[in-house]
Amino acid sequence: MPEEALHQRLRSATATAHAALERDLDWVARVATREGYRGLLARLHGFHVTWEPAIGAALADGDFFDLRCRVPALAQDLTYLGLSSTGIEDLPQARPIPLPSPAAAMGALYVLEGSTLGGRVIGRHITATHGLTGPGLAYYSGHGARTGAMWLAFRARLDTFDGDAAQVVSAANGTFDAMRDWLAPPARD
Ligand code: HEM
């Protein structure tokens, strides 16, 4: 399947899951206070800290993947917002879905990489609300000035990906659903 077709397919096949996550995340209310913002980052940390190694192992391409890891940014922000290193280590962690192939890893990574795009909107809001610009805003700065280029490079990789497209799509939807279960407040439904 041509790459652009795979990206388009992923985008439309996950649109409903993206909308559900965006709705249930309730991020504006959660980041209204610094404490709430820190709580959201703690939850994101619990997700990235287990999914990133799982994706890295299945993808087996450190040159491509390592720069995309965002646990260090989360740890930096949490430290800035007052958590100790033991406090960070003790945060609850999500259990990843099985990622049995590079195709599944690409689907999961599509979700994490795509979150840097919407993250720019959230980052601007956090700057406006809490005055954070550098320290404390590392996660929601995505890949910084390189966010657009990193996304284009990821899409290019999708365009040339030679694997089972159905597995990519299924893992992307599984990741969106797992993220929604993990991040959305328990009282959501
Ligand atoms: C952790 C939660 C989120 C995840 C995992 C996520 C994931 C994604 C993904 C995978 C894409 C890429 C779509 C494509 O293929 O083009 C995307 C794009 C986008 N997301 Fe989200 N998203 C999240 C939360 C949000 C939220 C809360 C907003 C609203 C503020 C948002 C707004 C957007 C926008 C505006 C784009 C398109 C950006 C562009 O094309 O430049 N997202 N997101």
XYZ file of N, CA, C and O and ligand atoms in Angstrom:
799
model
N 0.850 -1.199 0.000
C 0.000 0.000 0.000
C 0.890 1.256 0.000
O 1.816 1.347 0.794
N 0.606 2.246 -0.857
C 1.421 3.458 -0.856
C 1.306 4.163 0.491
O 0.275 4.076 1.154
N 2.391 4.912 0.886
C 2.435 5.476 2.233
C 1.386 6.494 2.537
O 0.822 6.489 3.597
N 1.192 7.396 1.582
C 0.193 8.408 1.859
C -1.151 7.739 2.121
O -1.919 8.159 2.968
N -1.385 6.658 1.401
C -2.632 5.929 1.596
C -2.700 5.389 3.018
O -3.757 5.414 3.634
N -1.589 4.912 3.540
C -1.604 4.371 4.910
C -1.863 5.488 5.915
O -2.643 5.324 6.849
N -1.212 6.646 5.718
C -1.470 7.740 6.655
C -2.933 8.175 6.591
O -3.583 8.361 7.619
N -3.450 8.315 5.375
C -4.856 8.716 5.228
C -5.778 7.684 5.870
O -6.753 8.027 6.522
N -5.437 6.428 5.660
C -6.255 5.351 6.221
C -6.232 5.412 7.755
O -7.264 5.296 8.412
N -5.036 5.626 8.310
C -4.906 5.738 9.764
C -5.711 6.923 10.295
O -6.411 6.811 11.298
N -5.568 8.029 9.581
C -6.217 9.245 10.042
C -7.735 9.049 10.087
O -8.384 9.406 11.072
N -8.304 8.485 9.007
C -9.766 8.329 9.032
C -10.195 7.188 9.948
O -11.218 7.309 10.623
N -9.393 6.131 10.021
C -9.797 4.988 10.860
C -9.721 5.314 12.349
O -10.328 4.613 13.161
N -8.948 6.340 12.721
C -8.814 6.675 14.149
C -9.529 7.974 14.520
O -9.438 8.422 15.661
N -10.231 8.573 13.540
C -10.851 9.880 13.806
C -11.844 9.805 14.974
O -11.880 10.689 15.833
N -12.624 8.737 15.029
C -13.615 8.609 16.100
C -12.913 8.469 17.455
O -13.308 9.090 18.446
N -11.848 7.658 17.483
C -11.114 7.448 18.740
C -10.437 8.741 19.189
O -10.382 9.052 20.384
N -9.906 9.517 18.215
C -9.285 10.802 18.563
C -10.315 11.738 19.170
O -10.071 12.371 20.201
N -11.490 11.799 18.538
C -12.542 12.697 19.035
C -12.967 12.283 20.443
O -13.182 13.143 21.310
N -13.055 10.968 20.694
C -13.475 10.499 22.024
C -12.438 10.875 23.075
O -12.770 11.327 24.173
N -11.164 10.713 22.729
C -10.102 11.051 23.677
C -10.084 12.551 23.948
O -10.010 13.001 25.093
N -10.176 13.311 22.860
C -10.150 14.768 23.002
C -11.305 15.235 23.901
O -11.126 16.096 24.753
N -12.464 14.618 23.722
C -13.639 14.985 24.530
C -13.451 14.576 25.997
O -13.627 15.371 26.909
N -13.049 13.326 26.222
C -13.030 12.797 27.592
C -11.822 13.263 28.411
O -11.828 13.174 29.630
N -10.803 13.724 27.720
C -9.606 14.185 28.421
C -9.936 15.345 29.358
O -9.342 15.492 30.418
N -10.893 16.187 28.937
C -11.349 17.296 29.774
C -10.160 18.172 30.190
O -10.067 18.614 31.336
N -9.251 18.403 29.226
C -7.957 18.984 29.584
C -8.040 20.425 30.068
O -7.279 20.822 30.943
N -8.998 21.207 29.542
C -9.059 22.616 29.961
C -9.332 22.695 31.469
O -8.666 23.434 32.202
N -10.306 21.886 31.928
C -10.617 21.894 33.368
C -9.445 21.352 34.183
O -9.103 21.883 35.239
N -8.800 20.309 33.657
C -7.734 19.666 34.448
C -6.498 20.534 34.613
O -5.799 20.442 35.623
N -6.196 21.322 33.607
C -4.972 22.128 33.721
C -5.252 23.518 34.299
O -4.374 24.367 34.324
N -6.488 23.726 34.765
C -6.837 25.051 35.290
C -5.988 25.426 36.504
O -5.721 26.593 36.750
N -5.576 24.427 37.280
C -4.683 24.697 38.410
C -3.342 24.012 38.138
O -3.273 23.047 37.374
N -2.301 24.494 38.795
C -0.978 23.863 38.646
C -1.008 22.425 39.148
O -0.399 21.546 38.563
N -1.774 22.202 40.214
C -1.884 20.858 40.775
C -2.555 19.913 39.773
O -2.142 18.768 39.588
N -3.600 20.425 39.123
C -4.299 19.616 38.126
C -3.403 19.318 36.933
O -3.382 18.199 36.398
N -2.643 20.324 36.521
C -1.696 20.149 35.408
C -0.654 19.088 35.774
O -0.369 18.185 34.996
N -0.156 19.160 36.983
C 0.826 18.172 37.431
C 0.207 16.768 37.465
O 0.843 15.788 37.083
N -1.045 16.693 37.863
C -1.740 15.397 37.894
C -1.882 14.810 36.493
O -1.717 13.599 36.294
N -2.161 15.658 35.521
C -2.281 15.169 34.136
C -0.929 14.684 33.633
O -0.816 13.627 33.010
N 0.126 15.442 33.925
C 1.481 15.024 33.505
C 1.869 13.701 34.173
O 2.507 12.846 33.553
N 1.460 13.529 35.433
C 1.782 12.277 36.146
C 1.122 11.097 35.451
O 1.712 10.023 35.291
N -0.103 11.298 35.013
C -0.838 10.232 34.310
C -0.165 9.960 32.954
O 0.010 8.819 32.540
N 0.207 11.013 32.246
C 0.893 10.841 30.952
C 2.216 10.108 31.144
O 2.599 9.257 30.340
N 2.908 10.430 32.230
C 4.166 9.745 32.528
C 3.923 8.245 32.665
O 4.647 7.424 32.105
N 2.875 7.883 33.399
C 2.558 6.469 33.610
C 2.262 5.743 32.315
O 2.447 4.527 32.213
N 1.809 6.475 31.324
C 1.529 5.862 30.017
C 2.826 5.723 29.203
O 3.188 4.638 28.759
N 3.515 6.842 29.054
C 4.727 6.832 28.208
C 5.801 5.903 28.764
O 6.557 5.300 28.010
N 5.889 5.804 30.093
C 7.012 5.074 30.685
C 6.958 3.575 30.370
O 7.990 2.905 30.378
N 5.782 3.054 30.093
C 5.715 1.632 29.727
C 5.504 1.431 28.224
O 5.994 0.460 27.660
N 4.802 2.342 27.584
C 4.555 2.176 26.138
C 5.821 2.433 25.326
O 6.072 1.755 24.322
N 6.606 3.406 25.735
C 7.798 3.718 24.923
C 8.761 2.533 24.830
O 9.192 2.193 23.723
N 9.111 1.875 25.939
C 9.988 0.701 25.791
C 9.338 -0.396 24.947
O 10.027 -1.085 24.190
N 8.022 -0.559 25.079
C 7.339 -1.602 24.289
C 7.415 -1.263 22.796
O 7.685 -2.136 21.952
N 7.201 -0.009 22.462
C 7.278 0.407 21.052
C 8.719 0.265 20.557
O 8.975 -0.272 19.471
N 9.672 0.734 21.368
C 11.091 0.669 20.978
C 11.532 -0.762 20.707
O 12.230 -1.032 19.719
N 11.094 -1.682 21.564
C 11.494 -3.086 21.394
C 10.897 -3.668 20.115
O 11.571 -4.391 19.375
N 9.641 -3.349 19.841
C 8.983 -3.928 18.657
C 9.486 -3.285 17.365
O 9.555 -3.938 16.319
N 9.839 -2.016 17.449
C 10.296 -1.314 16.241
C 11.751 -1.656 15.920
O 12.143 -1.758 14.756
N 12.539 -1.822 16.966
C 13.953 -2.185 16.821
C 14.691 -1.264 15.845
O 15.394 -1.725 14.943
N 14.507 0.033 16.009
C 15.210 1.016 15.187
C 15.463 2.260 16.049
O 14.751 3.256 15.981
N 16.489 2.160 16.875
C 16.784 3.222 17.834
C 17.064 4.563 17.173
O 16.699 5.602 17.720
N 17.698 4.543 16.001
C 18.012 5.815 15.345
C 16.737 6.613 15.064
O 16.719 7.834 15.143
N 15.703 5.891 14.713
C 14.442 6.557 14.392
C 13.643 6.851 15.660
O 13.035 7.914 15.787
N 13.669 5.909 16.591
C 12.739 5.984 17.720
C 13.236 6.820 18.901
O 12.461 7.567 19.513
N 14.524 6.707 19.231
C 14.987 7.260 20.510
C 14.707 8.758 20.676
O 14.349 9.212 21.765
N 14.845 9.505 19.587
C 14.595 10.949 19.646
C 13.136 11.280 19.946
O 12.810 12.413 20.287
N 12.282 10.270 19.760
C 10.849 10.506 19.927
C 10.365 10.184 21.343
O 9.186 10.348 21.645
N 11.281 9.697 22.201
C 10.899 9.346 23.573
C 10.638 10.610 24.387
O 11.438 11.541 24.361
N 9.551 10.603 25.092
C 9.171 11.824 25.816
C 9.122 11.652 27.328
O 8.748 12.579 28.049
N 9.556 10.503 27.818
C 9.621 10.309 29.276
C 10.576 11.328 29.915
O 10.247 11.899 30.967
N 11.745 11.590 29.327
C 12.627 12.578 29.963
C 11.964 13.945 30.112
O 12.131 14.609 31.148
N 11.183 14.353 29.120
C 10.498 15.652 29.212
C 9.459 15.626 30.326
O 9.320 16.590 31.090
N 8.748 14.511 30.439
C 7.742 14.402 31.504
C 8.405 14.441 32.877
O 7.931 15.126 33.791
N 9.508 13.731 33.014
C 10.210 13.703 34.301
C 10.737 15.100 34.654
O 10.659 15.541 35.811
N 11.233 15.781 33.634
C 11.735 17.155 33.843
C 10.613 18.071 34.347
O 10.790 18.821 35.299
N 9.451 17.996 33.692
C 8.318 18.849 34.092
C 7.835 18.502 35.500
O 7.551 19.392 36.303
N 7.753 17.210 35.782
C 7.249 16.794 37.096
C 8.214 17.236 38.196
O 7.798 17.648 39.279
N 9.500 17.169 37.908
C 10.497 17.633 38.876
C 10.330 19.134 39.107
O 10.306 19.612 40.244
N 10.194 19.863 38.013
C 10.020 21.317 38.115
C 8.781 21.656 38.946
O 8.764 22.622 39.699
N 7.745 20.814 38.803
C 6.489 21.085 39.512
C 6.473 20.477 40.925
O 5.436 20.410 41.562
N 7.630 19.967 41.363
C 7.760 19.627 42.781
C 7.824 18.154 43.146
O 7.909 17.829 44.324
N 7.769 17.260 42.160
C 7.835 15.822 42.502
C 9.291 15.398 42.670
O 10.161 15.799 41.890
N 9.527 14.544 43.658
C 10.887 14.019 43.846
C 11.104 12.881 42.859
O 10.155 12.360 42.268
N 12.372 12.450 42.707
C 12.620 11.340 41.776
C 11.958 10.060 42.279
O 11.439 9.274 41.487
N 11.901 9.866 43.568
C 11.195 8.682 44.096
C 9.702 8.817 43.825
O 9.035 7.830 43.465
N 9.196 10.013 44.001
C 7.774 10.246 43.730
C 7.441 9.908 42.283
O 6.394 9.317 41.994
N 8.336 10.263 41.372
C 8.104 9.980 39.940
C 8.169 8.466 39.695
O 7.311 7.900 39.016
N 9.171 7.823 40.281
C 9.298 6.363 40.101
C 8.074 5.619 40.623
O 7.706 4.573 40.093
N 7.471 6.159 41.686
C 6.341 5.458 42.322
C 4.990 5.737 41.665
O 3.966 5.200 42.106
N 4.969 6.581 40.633
C 3.677 6.895 39.996
C 3.091 5.635 39.352
O 3.843 4.782 38.857
N 1.769 5.505 39.339
C 1.150 4.347 38.685
C 1.516 4.281 37.197
O 1.714 5.323 36.564
N 1.640 3.058 36.702
C 2.051 2.850 35.300
C 1.003 2.038 34.549
O 0.459 1.072 35.080
N 0.786 2.427 33.302
C -0.186 1.715 32.461
C 0.424 0.430 31.921
O 1.644 0.329 31.787
N -0.436 -0.540 31.595
C 0.069 -1.756 30.964
C -0.185 -1.654 29.457
O -1.334 -1.495 29.040
N 0.887 -1.743 28.641
C 0.655 -1.601 27.194
C -0.095 -2.784 26.601
O -0.023 -3.887 27.141
N -0.786 -2.534 25.486
C -1.365 -3.640 24.721
C -0.201 -4.390 24.070
O 0.890 -3.818 23.918
N -0.374 -5.659 23.691
C 0.721 -6.359 23.017
C 1.059 -5.689 21.681
O 0.163 -5.309 20.933
N 2.353 -5.509 21.441
C 2.815 -4.928 20.169
C 3.749 -5.963 19.530
O 4.959 -5.903 19.707
N 3.168 -6.914 18.803
C 3.944 -8.074 18.376
C 4.789 -7.859 17.121
O 5.472 -8.797 16.701
N 4.759 -6.679 16.517
C 5.461 -6.497 15.234
C 5.825 -5.036 15.044
O 5.242 -4.157 15.688
N 6.740 -4.751 14.117
C 7.015 -3.350 13.785
C 5.749 -2.626 13.313
O 5.578 -1.437 13.578
N 4.850 -3.352 12.652
C 3.610 -2.711 12.177
C 2.795 -2.217 13.371
O 2.308 -1.075 13.378
N 2.657 -3.060 14.384
C 1.902 -2.654 15.570
C 2.602 -1.484 16.261
O 1.953 -0.541 16.734
N 3.932 -1.533 16.307
C 4.681 -0.441 16.931
C 4.458 0.874 16.183
O 4.320 1.935 16.805
N 4.409 0.812 14.856
C 4.163 2.024 14.073
C 2.777 2.600 14.369
O 2.600 3.808 14.438
N 1.793 1.720 14.546
C 0.443 2.185 14.871
C 0.409 2.889 16.216
O -0.188 3.959 16.372
N 1.088 2.302 17.211
C 1.124 2.915 18.539
C 1.888 4.239 18.501
O 1.476 5.245 19.092
N 2.982 4.242 17.752
C 3.805 5.459 17.682
C 3.081 6.586 16.941
O 3.277 7.760 17.247
N 2.245 6.208 15.988
C 1.428 7.212 15.286
C 0.632 8.032 16.310
O 0.569 9.260 16.223
N 0.066 7.355 17.298
C -0.749 8.046 18.305
C 0.127 8.974 19.161
O -0.198 10.144 19.381
N 1.258 8.449 19.623
C 2.123 9.268 20.495
C 2.717 10.447 19.727
O 2.797 11.563 20.254
N 3.138 10.217 18.498
C 3.698 11.310 17.712
C 2.633 12.340 17.347
O 2.880 13.544 17.402
N 1.446 11.853 16.983
C 0.357 12.776 16.642
C -0.022 13.655 17.811
O -0.446 14.797 17.636
N 0.173 13.147 19.036
C -0.203 13.947 20.204
C 0.673 15.192 20.355
O 0.309 16.121 21.061
N 1.811 15.234 19.660
C 2.626 16.465 19.708
C 1.936 17.601 18.941
O 2.233 18.768 19.181
N 1.020 17.252 18.033
C 0.357 18.287 17.225
C -0.707 19.007 18.043
O -0.672 20.225 18.196
N -1.650 18.222 18.595
C -2.668 18.834 19.464
C -2.023 19.421 20.707
O -2.516 20.389 21.284
N -0.887 18.836 21.099
C -0.167 19.314 22.281
C 0.257 20.772 22.163
O 0.394 21.469 23.165
N 0.432 21.236 20.924
C 0.840 22.637 20.758
C -0.267 23.575 21.240
O -0.010 24.633 21.804
N -1.528 23.157 20.986
C -2.674 23.959 21.432
C -2.701 23.986 22.969
O -2.859 25.032 23.598
N -2.506 22.803 23.559
C -2.539 22.700 25.022
C -1.372 23.494 25.622
O -1.532 24.205 26.608
N -0.213 23.383 25.010
C 0.972 24.105 25.493
C 0.740 25.614 25.523
O 1.077 26.285 26.508
N 0.154 26.133 24.460
C -0.109 27.582 24.420
C -1.065 27.977 25.544
O -0.916 29.011 26.180
N -2.045 27.119 25.796
C -3.023 27.392 26.858
C -2.334 27.383 28.232
O -2.630 28.233 29.080
N -1.422 26.450 28.424
C -0.732 26.358 29.722
C 0.183 27.568 29.928
O 0.279 28.118 31.030
N 0.805 28.007 28.859
C 1.619 29.223 28.963
C 0.739 30.403 29.368
O 1.082 31.176 30.271
N -0.417 30.507 28.713
C -1.311 31.631 29.018
C -1.849 31.532 30.443
O -2.019 32.553 31.120
N -2.111 30.322 30.924
C -2.731 30.154 32.244
C -1.723 30.225 33.382
O -1.980 30.833 34.420
N -0.568 29.565 33.178
C 0.380 29.420 34.300
C 1.709 30.143 34.066
O 2.603 30.075 34.906
N 1.849 30.745 32.906
C 3.076 31.497 32.634
C 4.287 30.624 32.389
O 5.417 31.115 32.399
N 4.073 29.331 32.157
C 5.221 28.442 31.910
C 5.623 28.544 30.437
O 4.769 28.522 29.550
N 6.918 28.628 30.192
C 7.375 28.687 28.800
C 8.435 27.624 28.507
O 8.375 26.938 27.512
N 9.400 27.471 29.372
C 10.445 26.460 29.136
C 10.332 25.376 30.191
O 9.651 24.365 30.000
N 10.959 25.599 31.369
C 10.851 24.621 32.451
C 9.383 24.427 32.843
O 8.643 25.396 32.992
N 8.987 23.163 32.965
C 7.599 22.872 33.310
C 6.717 22.676 32.090
O 5.576 22.239 32.202
N 7.249 23.019 30.911
C 6.441 22.893 29.685
C 7.142 22.015 28.646
O 6.846 22.087 27.457
N 8.076 21.175 29.094
C 8.856 20.385 28.122
C 7.968 19.395 27.355
O 8.072 19.282 26.130
N 7.090 18.690 28.064
C 6.250 17.679 27.384
C 5.349 18.350 26.350
O 5.284 17.910 25.196
N 4.690 19.407 26.753
C 3.759 20.059 25.830
C 4.470 20.993 24.847
O 3.814 21.694 24.086
N 5.774 20.972 24.845
C 6.502 21.622 23.744
C 6.765 20.609 22.638
O 7.388 20.945 21.634
N 6.318 19.376 22.816
C 6.511 18.332 21.794
C 7.980 18.172 21.465
O 8.810 17.997 22.354
N 8.305 18.273 20.195
C 9.714 18.220 19.793
C 10.231 19.642 19.529
O 11.120 19.851 18.700
N 9.639 20.614 20.205
C 10.089 22.003 20.088
C 9.953 22.500 18.656
O 8.981 22.188 17.957
N 10.954 23.239 18.215
C 10.915 23.814 16.866
C 10.926 22.725 15.795
O 10.597 22.988 14.636
N 11.298 21.519 16.179
C 11.380 20.430 15.197
C 10.079 19.617 15.102
O 10.031 18.607 14.401
N 9.043 20.034 15.822
C 7.810 19.234 15.859
C 7.256 18.974 14.450
O 6.923 17.839 14.106
N 7.184 20.020 13.648
C 6.643 19.863 12.287
C 7.510 18.928 11.457
O 7.004 18.022 10.772
N 8.814 19.109 11.537
C 9.745 18.277 10.757
C 9.693 16.820 11.219
O 9.739 15.890 10.399
N 9.582 16.628 12.533
C 9.511 15.257 13.067
C 8.227 14.571 12.600
O 8.211 13.375 12.316
N 7.159 15.328 12.526
C 5.891 14.748 12.069
C 5.981 14.386 10.581
O 5.551 13.316 10.167
N 6.583 15.270 9.806
C 6.749 14.966 8.371
C 7.621 13.735 8.182
O 7.347 12.889 7.326
N 8.675 13.617 8.990
C 9.559 12.445 8.885
C 8.818 11.176 9.286
O 9.012 10.113 8.683
N 7.949 11.296 10.292
C 7.170 10.125 10.692
C 6.215 9.716 9.576
O 6.089 8.536 9.243
N 5.572 10.706 8.981
C 4.648 10.404 7.873
C 5.392 9.800 6.688
O 4.880 8.906 6.015
N 6.599 10.290 6.444
C 7.395 9.726 5.338
C 7.696 8.253 5.619
O 7.681 7.419 4.711
N 7.963 7.963 6.876
C 8.232 6.569 7.239
C 6.983 5.703 7.032
O 7.067 4.570 6.575
N 5.831 6.262 7.359
C 4.580 5.532 7.108
C 4.417 5.295 5.615
O 3.993 4.225 5.188
N 4.744 6.318 4.837
C 4.564 6.230 3.378
C 5.404 5.127 2.765
O 5.042 4.596 1.722
N 6.521 4.826 3.400
C 7.409 3.799 2.831
C 7.338 2.502 3.624
O 8.125 1.595 3.390
N 6.414 2.450 4.570
C 6.375 1.282 5.450
C 5.880 0.048 4.699
O 4.850 0.075 4.042
N 6.665 -1.020 4.852
C 6.324 -2.250 4.148
C 5.909 -3.293 5.189
O 6.716 -4.073 5.649
N 4.652 -3.240 5.584
C 4.187 -4.176 6.611
C 2.674 -4.272 6.526
O 2.060 -3.711 5.622
N 2.095 -4.945 7.497
C 0.660 -5.205 7.484
C -0.113 -3.952 7.939
O -0.140 -3.627 9.131
N -0.737 -3.279 6.965
C -1.431 -2.027 7.270
C -2.558 -2.251 8.280
O -2.814 -1.388 9.127
N -3.216 -3.388 8.201
C -4.328 -3.645 9.130
C -3.821 -3.690 10.571
O -4.489 -3.232 11.501
N -2.617 -4.211 10.760
C -2.028 -4.254 12.109
C -1.677 -2.860 12.608
O -1.787 -2.564 13.793
N -1.222 -2.006 11.677
C -0.889 -0.625 12.054
C -2.158 0.065 12.569
O -2.166 0.676 13.645
N -3.235 -0.077 11.798
C -4.492 0.590 12.148
C -5.054 0.038 13.458
O -5.490 0.790 14.341
N -4.998 -1.267 13.608
C -5.561 -1.880 14.810
C -4.785 -1.448 16.065
O -5.380 -1.124 17.104
N -3.457 -1.403 15.965
C -2.663 -0.972 17.127
C -2.889 0.509 17.434
O -2.888 0.915 18.603
N -3.094 1.316 16.385
C -3.357 2.745 16.624
C -4.666 2.896 17.385
O -4.749 3.624 18.386
N -5.705 2.199 16.955
C -6.982 2.304 17.664
C -6.878 1.745 19.073
O -7.438 2.307 20.021
N -6.133 0.649 19.223
C -5.941 0.071 20.560
C -5.224 1.044 21.473
O -5.520 1.134 22.672
N -4.268 1.770 20.911
C -3.505 2.737 21.712
C -4.379 3.928 22.104
O -4.343 4.381 23.252
N -5.164 4.421 21.142
C -6.083 5.521 21.470
C -7.031 5.106 22.600
O -7.258 5.850 23.552
N -7.587 3.893 22.486
C -8.547 3.443 23.497
C -7.876 3.271 24.856
O -8.427 3.643 25.898
N -6.663 2.705 24.844
C -5.945 2.496 26.099
C -5.608 3.842 26.748
O -5.685 4.005 27.971
N -5.259 4.799 25.905
C -4.914 6.117 26.428
C -6.138 6.782 27.041
O -6.057 7.411 28.103
N -7.257 6.621 26.394
C -8.489 7.219 26.906
C -8.849 6.570 28.250
O -9.186 7.255 29.211
N -8.742 5.263 28.326
C -9.040 4.588 29.591
C -8.101 5.054 30.704
O -8.491 5.180 31.850
N -6.838 5.265 30.325
C -5.826 5.612 31.321
C -5.891 7.070 31.744
O -5.682 7.418 32.905
N -6.177 7.953 30.776
C -6.074 9.390 31.057
C -7.380 10.041 31.493
O -7.361 11.025 32.213
N -8.488 9.516 30.967
C -9.741 10.214 31.237
C -10.127 10.010 32.690
O -9.894 8.941 33.251
N -10.699 11.023 33.300
C -11.103 10.889 34.704
C -12.059 9.706 34.864
O -12.901 9.487 34.001
N -11.965 8.946 35.948
C -12.761 7.728 36.135
C -14.263 7.961 36.034
O -14.987 7.072 35.623
N -14.716 9.162 36.386
C -16.162 9.395 36.410
C -16.744 9.684 35.026
O -17.888 10.056 34.906
N -15.928 9.458 33.957
C -16.388 9.937 32.652
C -17.652 9.244 32.154
O -18.437 9.811 31.454
N -17.837 7.948 32.415
C -19.113 7.323 32.018
C -19.370 6.067 32.832
O -18.646 5.770 33.748
C -3.348 12.575 24.486
C -4.296 12.970 23.689
C -4.176 13.064 22.198
C -3.650 12.193 21.309
C -3.015 10.844 21.588
C -3.786 12.799 19.989
C -3.372 12.229 18.805
C -3.360 12.855 17.586
C -2.917 12.288 16.333
C -2.460 10.847 16.122
C -2.988 13.254 15.393
C -2.554 13.131 13.932
C -3.728 13.120 12.969
C -3.214 13.013 11.537
O -2.901 11.900 11.094
O -3.092 14.046 10.895
C -3.483 14.445 16.033
C -3.693 15.660 15.407
C -4.304 16.718 15.993
N -4.815 16.780 17.269
Fe -4.691 15.335 18.660
N -4.393 14.005 20.117
C -4.651 14.200 21.448
C -5.286 15.261 22.039
C -5.690 16.358 21.364
C -6.365 17.462 21.965
C -6.778 17.560 23.438
C -6.563 18.364 20.999
C -7.206 19.697 21.115
C -6.637 20.642 21.748
C -6.013 17.827 19.776
C -5.980 18.472 18.578
C -5.365 18.015 17.450
C -5.175 18.802 16.243
C -5.623 20.247 16.062
C -4.518 17.970 15.332
C -4.129 18.319 13.903
C -2.864 19.153 13.931
C -2.354 19.475 12.543
O -2.782 18.840 11.572
O -1.513 20.370 12.467
N -5.513 16.600 20.032
N -3.696 14.173 17.374
